[in-house]
Amino acid sequence: MTLFEKLLQEPSLHAHAGSAAKRASLKAKLSPSAEVKQVTTDLRISEGQDQLLDAKSVTVKGNLIIEDQGRLLVAGDLVVEGNIIHEGFDYSLLFVGGSLKANNLLFHGEIVVLGDFALQGVAWTYYSDYSAYADTLSARLVVSDDREDAIDKVRAPQHLVGHSSEIGPKLGKLLHKGLVDEEGEWSYTTLAKKLLKKEELLP
């Protein structure tokens, strides 16, 4: 049984990625192939689908969309030239054995990144069902919406952590007008639709 097959048997990767030492140990067990893979369009992981990419690097020219119960595991580096989107309320998994780079991220499920984790715009995770695991995360805006992510160091001019009722007013001032209403509320579906169309959340 391969390492990825073993990880897919776990209901959560917290036991394998919950600390820097555990992440380093996990990374040491990976040996990606020399393949360099490119996806010329969007990459969609359908509901209930598992996709394992044993490659040194993977580049997605469009968006990466992961549906509920979808799981994507990449042995090496992953570059998404568009956005990473999981707009749902069930488990999903994004595992990257190397570095992860993308424009924006909106994610409810579990994220494990064993290298650099860098977003050009917004890194938005929501709800406390799951967590994100990485040594570092950099973005212009990091939103941990009713969620405690296990990231050792966050590098961002703006980092909002808390319930939507607490962070809503400030978010309304940071995002494009109309994404957050006067009551400090928003729609994840609306955010996801904007990202699917590659529209920016930040001015």
PDB file of N, CA and C in Angstrom, residues 133-176:
ATOM      1  N   TYR A 133      -3.242  22.875   7.456  1.00  0.00           N
ATOM      2  CA  TYR A 133      -1.971  22.575   8.106  1.00  0.00           C
ATOM      3  C   TYR A 133      -0.821  23.006   7.196  1.00  0.00           C
ATOM      4  N   ALA A 134       0.039  23.870   7.709  1.00  0.00           N
ATOM      5  CA  ALA A 134       1.205  24.320   6.947  1.00  0.00           C
ATOM      6  C   ALA A 134       2.152  25.039   7.898  1.00  0.00           C
ATOM      7  N   ASP A 135       3.420  25.118   7.496  1.00  0.00           N
ATOM      8  CA  ASP A 135       4.385  25.867   8.307  1.00  0.00           C
ATOM      9  C   ASP A 135       4.150  27.366   8.158  1.00  0.00           C
ATOM     10  N   THR A 136       3.933  27.809   6.910  1.00  0.00           N
ATOM     11  CA  THR A 136       3.722  29.231   6.655  1.00  0.00           C
ATOM     12  C   THR A 136       2.617  29.416   5.621  1.00  0.00           C
ATOM     13  N   LEU A 137       1.956  30.551   5.705  1.00  0.00           N
ATOM     14  CA  LEU A 137       0.947  30.949   4.725  1.00  0.00           C
ATOM     15  C   LEU A 137       1.117  32.433   4.464  1.00  0.00           C
ATOM     16  N   SER A 138       1.204  32.806   3.192  1.00  0.00           N
ATOM     17  CA  SER A 138       1.294  34.220   2.844  1.00  0.00           C
ATOM     18  C   SER A 138       0.183  34.575   1.865  1.00  0.00           C
ATOM     19  N   ALA A 139      -0.406  35.759   2.068  1.00  0.00           N
ATOM     20  CA  ALA A 139      -1.480  36.263   1.214  1.00  0.00           C
ATOM     21  C   ALA A 139      -1.673  37.738   1.543  1.00  0.00           C
ATOM     22  N   ARG A 140      -2.454  38.442   0.713  1.00  0.00           N
ATOM     23  CA  ARG A 140      -2.793  39.830   1.042  1.00  0.00           C
ATOM     24  C   ARG A 140      -3.802  39.880   2.182  1.00  0.00           C
ATOM     25  N   LEU A 141      -4.732  38.921   2.182  1.00  0.00           N
ATOM     26  CA  LEU A 141      -5.747  38.840   3.226  1.00  0.00           C
ATOM     27  C   LEU A 141      -5.956  37.377   3.587  1.00  0.00           C
ATOM     28  N   VAL A 142      -5.863  37.070   4.874  1.00  0.00           N
ATOM     29  CA  VAL A 142      -6.139  35.720   5.368  1.00  0.00           C
ATOM     30  C   VAL A 142      -7.375  35.792   6.258  1.00  0.00           C
ATOM     31  N   VAL A 143      -8.373  34.974   5.932  1.00  0.00           N
ATOM     32  CA  VAL A 143      -9.618  34.936   6.690  1.00  0.00           C
ATOM     33  C   VAL A 143      -9.805  33.524   7.244  1.00  0.00           C
ATOM     34  N   SER A 144      -9.805  33.411   8.560  1.00  0.00           N
ATOM     35  CA  SER A 144     -10.144  32.149   9.231  1.00  0.00           C
ATOM     36  C   SER A 144     -11.517  32.352   9.848  1.00  0.00           C
ATOM     37  N   ASP A 145     -12.524  31.990   9.090  1.00  0.00           N
ATOM     38  CA  ASP A 145     -13.915  32.310   9.390  1.00  0.00           C
ATOM     39  C   ASP A 145     -14.517  31.216  10.274  1.00  0.00           C
ATOM     40  N   ASP A 146     -14.625  31.512  11.575  1.00  0.00           N
ATOM     41  CA  ASP A 146     -15.156  30.544  12.537  1.00  0.00           C
ATOM     42  C   ASP A 146     -14.343  29.253  12.491  1.00  0.00           C
ATOM     43  N   ARG A 147     -13.022  29.418  12.464  1.00  0.00           N
ATOM     44  CA  ARG A 147     -12.145  28.268  12.233  1.00  0.00           C
ATOM     45  C   ARG A 147     -10.760  28.558  12.799  1.00  0.00           C
ATOM     46  N   GLU A 148     -10.140  27.542  13.382  1.00  0.00           N
ATOM     47  CA  GLU A 148      -8.775  27.658  13.886  1.00  0.00           C
ATOM     48  C   GLU A 148      -7.870  26.807  13.006  1.00  0.00           C
ATOM     49  N   ASP A 149      -7.094  27.461  12.150  1.00  0.00           N
ATOM     50  CA  ASP A 149      -6.196  26.731  11.263  1.00  0.00           C
ATOM     51  C   ASP A 149      -4.843  26.510  11.935  1.00  0.00           C
ATOM     52  N   ALA A 150      -4.260  25.333  11.696  1.00  0.00           N
ATOM     53  CA  ALA A 150      -2.989  24.957  12.315  1.00  0.00           C
ATOM     54  C   ALA A 150      -1.833  25.365  11.409  1.00  0.00           C
ATOM     55  N   ILE A 151      -1.639  26.666  11.282  1.00  0.00           N
ATOM     56  CA  ILE A 151      -0.553  27.214  10.470  1.00  0.00           C
ATOM     57  C   ILE A 151       0.386  27.962  11.407  1.00  0.00           C
ATOM     58  N   ASP A 152       1.666  27.598  11.364  1.00  0.00           N
ATOM     59  CA  ASP A 152       2.606  28.136  12.345  1.00  0.00           C
ATOM     60  C   ASP A 152       2.832  29.633  12.181  1.00  0.00           C
ATOM     61  N   LYS A 153       2.957  30.101  10.943  1.00  0.00           N
ATOM     62  CA  LYS A 153       3.237  31.519  10.720  1.00  0.00           C
ATOM     63  C   LYS A 153       2.409  32.032   9.549  1.00  0.00           C
ATOM     64  N   VAL A 154       1.677  33.118   9.787  1.00  0.00           N
ATOM     65  CA  VAL A 154       0.873  33.758   8.744  1.00  0.00           C
ATOM     66  C   VAL A 154       1.507  35.095   8.397  1.00  0.00           C
ATOM     67  N   ARG A 155       1.770  35.290   7.109  1.00  0.00           N
ATOM     68  CA  ARG A 155       2.329  36.555   6.634  1.00  0.00           C
ATOM     69  C   ARG A 155       1.276  37.225   5.756  1.00  0.00           C
ATOM     70  N   ALA A 156       0.622  38.235   6.301  1.00  0.00           N
ATOM     71  CA  ALA A 156      -0.435  38.924   5.569  1.00  0.00           C
ATOM     72  C   ALA A 156      -0.656  40.302   6.177  1.00  0.00           C
ATOM     73  N   PRO A 157      -0.861  41.321   5.352  1.00  0.00           N
ATOM     74  CA  PRO A 157      -1.182  42.646   5.891  1.00  0.00           C
ATOM     75  C   PRO A 157      -2.454  42.637   6.737  1.00  0.00           C
ATOM     76  N   GLN A 158      -3.395  41.747   6.374  1.00  0.00           N
ATOM     77  CA  GLN A 158      -4.650  41.631   7.114  1.00  0.00           C
ATOM     78  C   GLN A 158      -4.914  40.160   7.412  1.00  0.00           C
ATOM     79  N   HIS A 159      -5.143  39.854   8.697  1.00  0.00           N
ATOM     80  CA  HIS A 159      -5.428  38.476   9.112  1.00  0.00           C
ATOM     81  C   HIS A 159      -6.611  38.520  10.073  1.00  0.00           C
ATOM     82  N   LEU A 160      -7.751  38.034   9.608  1.00  0.00           N
ATOM     83  CA  LEU A 160      -8.977  38.080  10.399  1.00  0.00           C
ATOM     84  C   LEU A 160      -9.328  36.679  10.880  1.00  0.00           C
ATOM     85  N   VAL A 161      -9.528  36.552  12.181  1.00  0.00           N
ATOM     86  CA  VAL A 161      -9.873  35.267  12.787  1.00  0.00           C
ATOM     87  C   VAL A 161     -11.084  35.472  13.677  1.00  0.00           C
ATOM     88  N   GLY A 162     -12.112  34.637  13.500  1.00  0.00           N
ATOM     89  CA  GLY A 162     -13.259  34.745  14.385  1.00  0.00           C
ATOM     90  C   GLY A 162     -14.561  34.418  13.693  1.00  0.00           C
ATOM     91  N   HIS A 163     -15.634  34.544  14.449  1.00  0.00           N
ATOM     92  CA  HIS A 163     -16.972  34.299  13.910  1.00  0.00           C
ATOM     93  C   HIS A 163     -17.331  35.406  12.927  1.00  0.00           C
ATOM     94  N   SER A 164     -18.187  35.063  11.976  1.00  0.00           N
ATOM     95  CA  SER A 164     -18.569  36.035  10.948  1.00  0.00           C
ATOM     96  C   SER A 164     -19.127  37.321  11.549  1.00  0.00           C
ATOM     97  N   SER A 165     -19.816  37.210  12.683  1.00  0.00           N
ATOM     98  CA  SER A 165     -20.388  38.401  13.316  1.00  0.00           C
ATOM     99  C   SER A 165     -19.300  39.337  13.837  1.00  0.00           C
ATOM    100  N   GLU A 166     -18.123  38.786  14.110  1.00  0.00           N
ATOM    101  CA  GLU A 166     -17.011  39.587  14.630  1.00  0.00           C
ATOM    102  C   GLU A 166     -16.169  40.193  13.513  1.00  0.00           C
ATOM    103  N   ILE A 167     -15.950  39.432  12.458  1.00  0.00           N
ATOM    104  CA  ILE A 167     -15.039  39.903  11.411  1.00  0.00           C
ATOM    105  C   ILE A 167     -15.770  40.565  10.247  1.00  0.00           C
ATOM    106  N   GLY A 168     -17.100  40.427  10.203  1.00  0.00           N
ATOM    107  CA  GLY A 168     -17.874  40.955   9.086  1.00  0.00           C
ATOM    108  C   GLY A 168     -17.679  42.432   8.809  1.00  0.00           C
ATOM    109  N   PRO A 169     -17.778  43.300   9.828  1.00  0.00           N
ATOM    110  CA  PRO A 169     -17.633  44.736   9.565  1.00  0.00           C
ATOM    111  C   PRO A 169     -16.291  45.107   8.935  1.00  0.00           C
ATOM    112  N   LYS A 170     -15.216  44.484   9.404  1.00  0.00           N
ATOM    113  CA  LYS A 170     -13.906  44.806   8.836  1.00  0.00           C
ATOM    114  C   LYS A 170     -13.762  44.227   7.432  1.00  0.00           C
ATOM    115  N   LEU A 171     -14.303  43.027   7.227  1.00  0.00           N
ATOM    116  CA  LEU A 171     -14.254  42.426   5.894  1.00  0.00           C
ATOM    117  C   LEU A 171     -14.942  43.312   4.870  1.00  0.00           C
ATOM    118  N   GLY A 172     -16.058  43.910   5.289  1.00  0.00           N
ATOM    119  CA  GLY A 172     -16.803  44.770   4.386  1.00  0.00           C
ATOM    120  C   GLY A 172     -15.984  45.941   3.876  1.00  0.00           C
ATOM    121  N   LYS A 173     -15.013  46.377   4.677  1.00  0.00           N
ATOM    122  CA  LYS A 173     -14.157  47.494   4.273  1.00  0.00           C
ATOM    123  C   LYS A 173     -12.990  47.045   3.398  1.00  0.00           C
ATOM    124  N   LEU A 174     -12.665  45.757   3.453  1.00  0.00           N
ATOM    125  CA  LEU A 174     -11.502  45.250   2.722  1.00  0.00           C
ATOM    126  C   LEU A 174     -11.857  44.691   1.352  1.00  0.00           C
ATOM    127  N   LEU A 175     -13.030  44.071   1.241  1.00  0.00           N
ATOM    128  CA  LEU A 175     -13.424  43.420  -0.005  1.00  0.00           C
ATOM    129  C   LEU A 175     -14.115  44.407  -0.941  1.00  0.00           C
ATOM    130  N   HIS A 176     -14.290  43.968  -2.189  1.00  0.00           N
ATOM    131  CA  HIS A 176     -15.039  44.779  -3.144  1.00  0.00           C
ATOM    132  C   HIS A 176     -16.427  45.097  -2.591  1.00  0.00           C
TER     133      HIS A 176
END
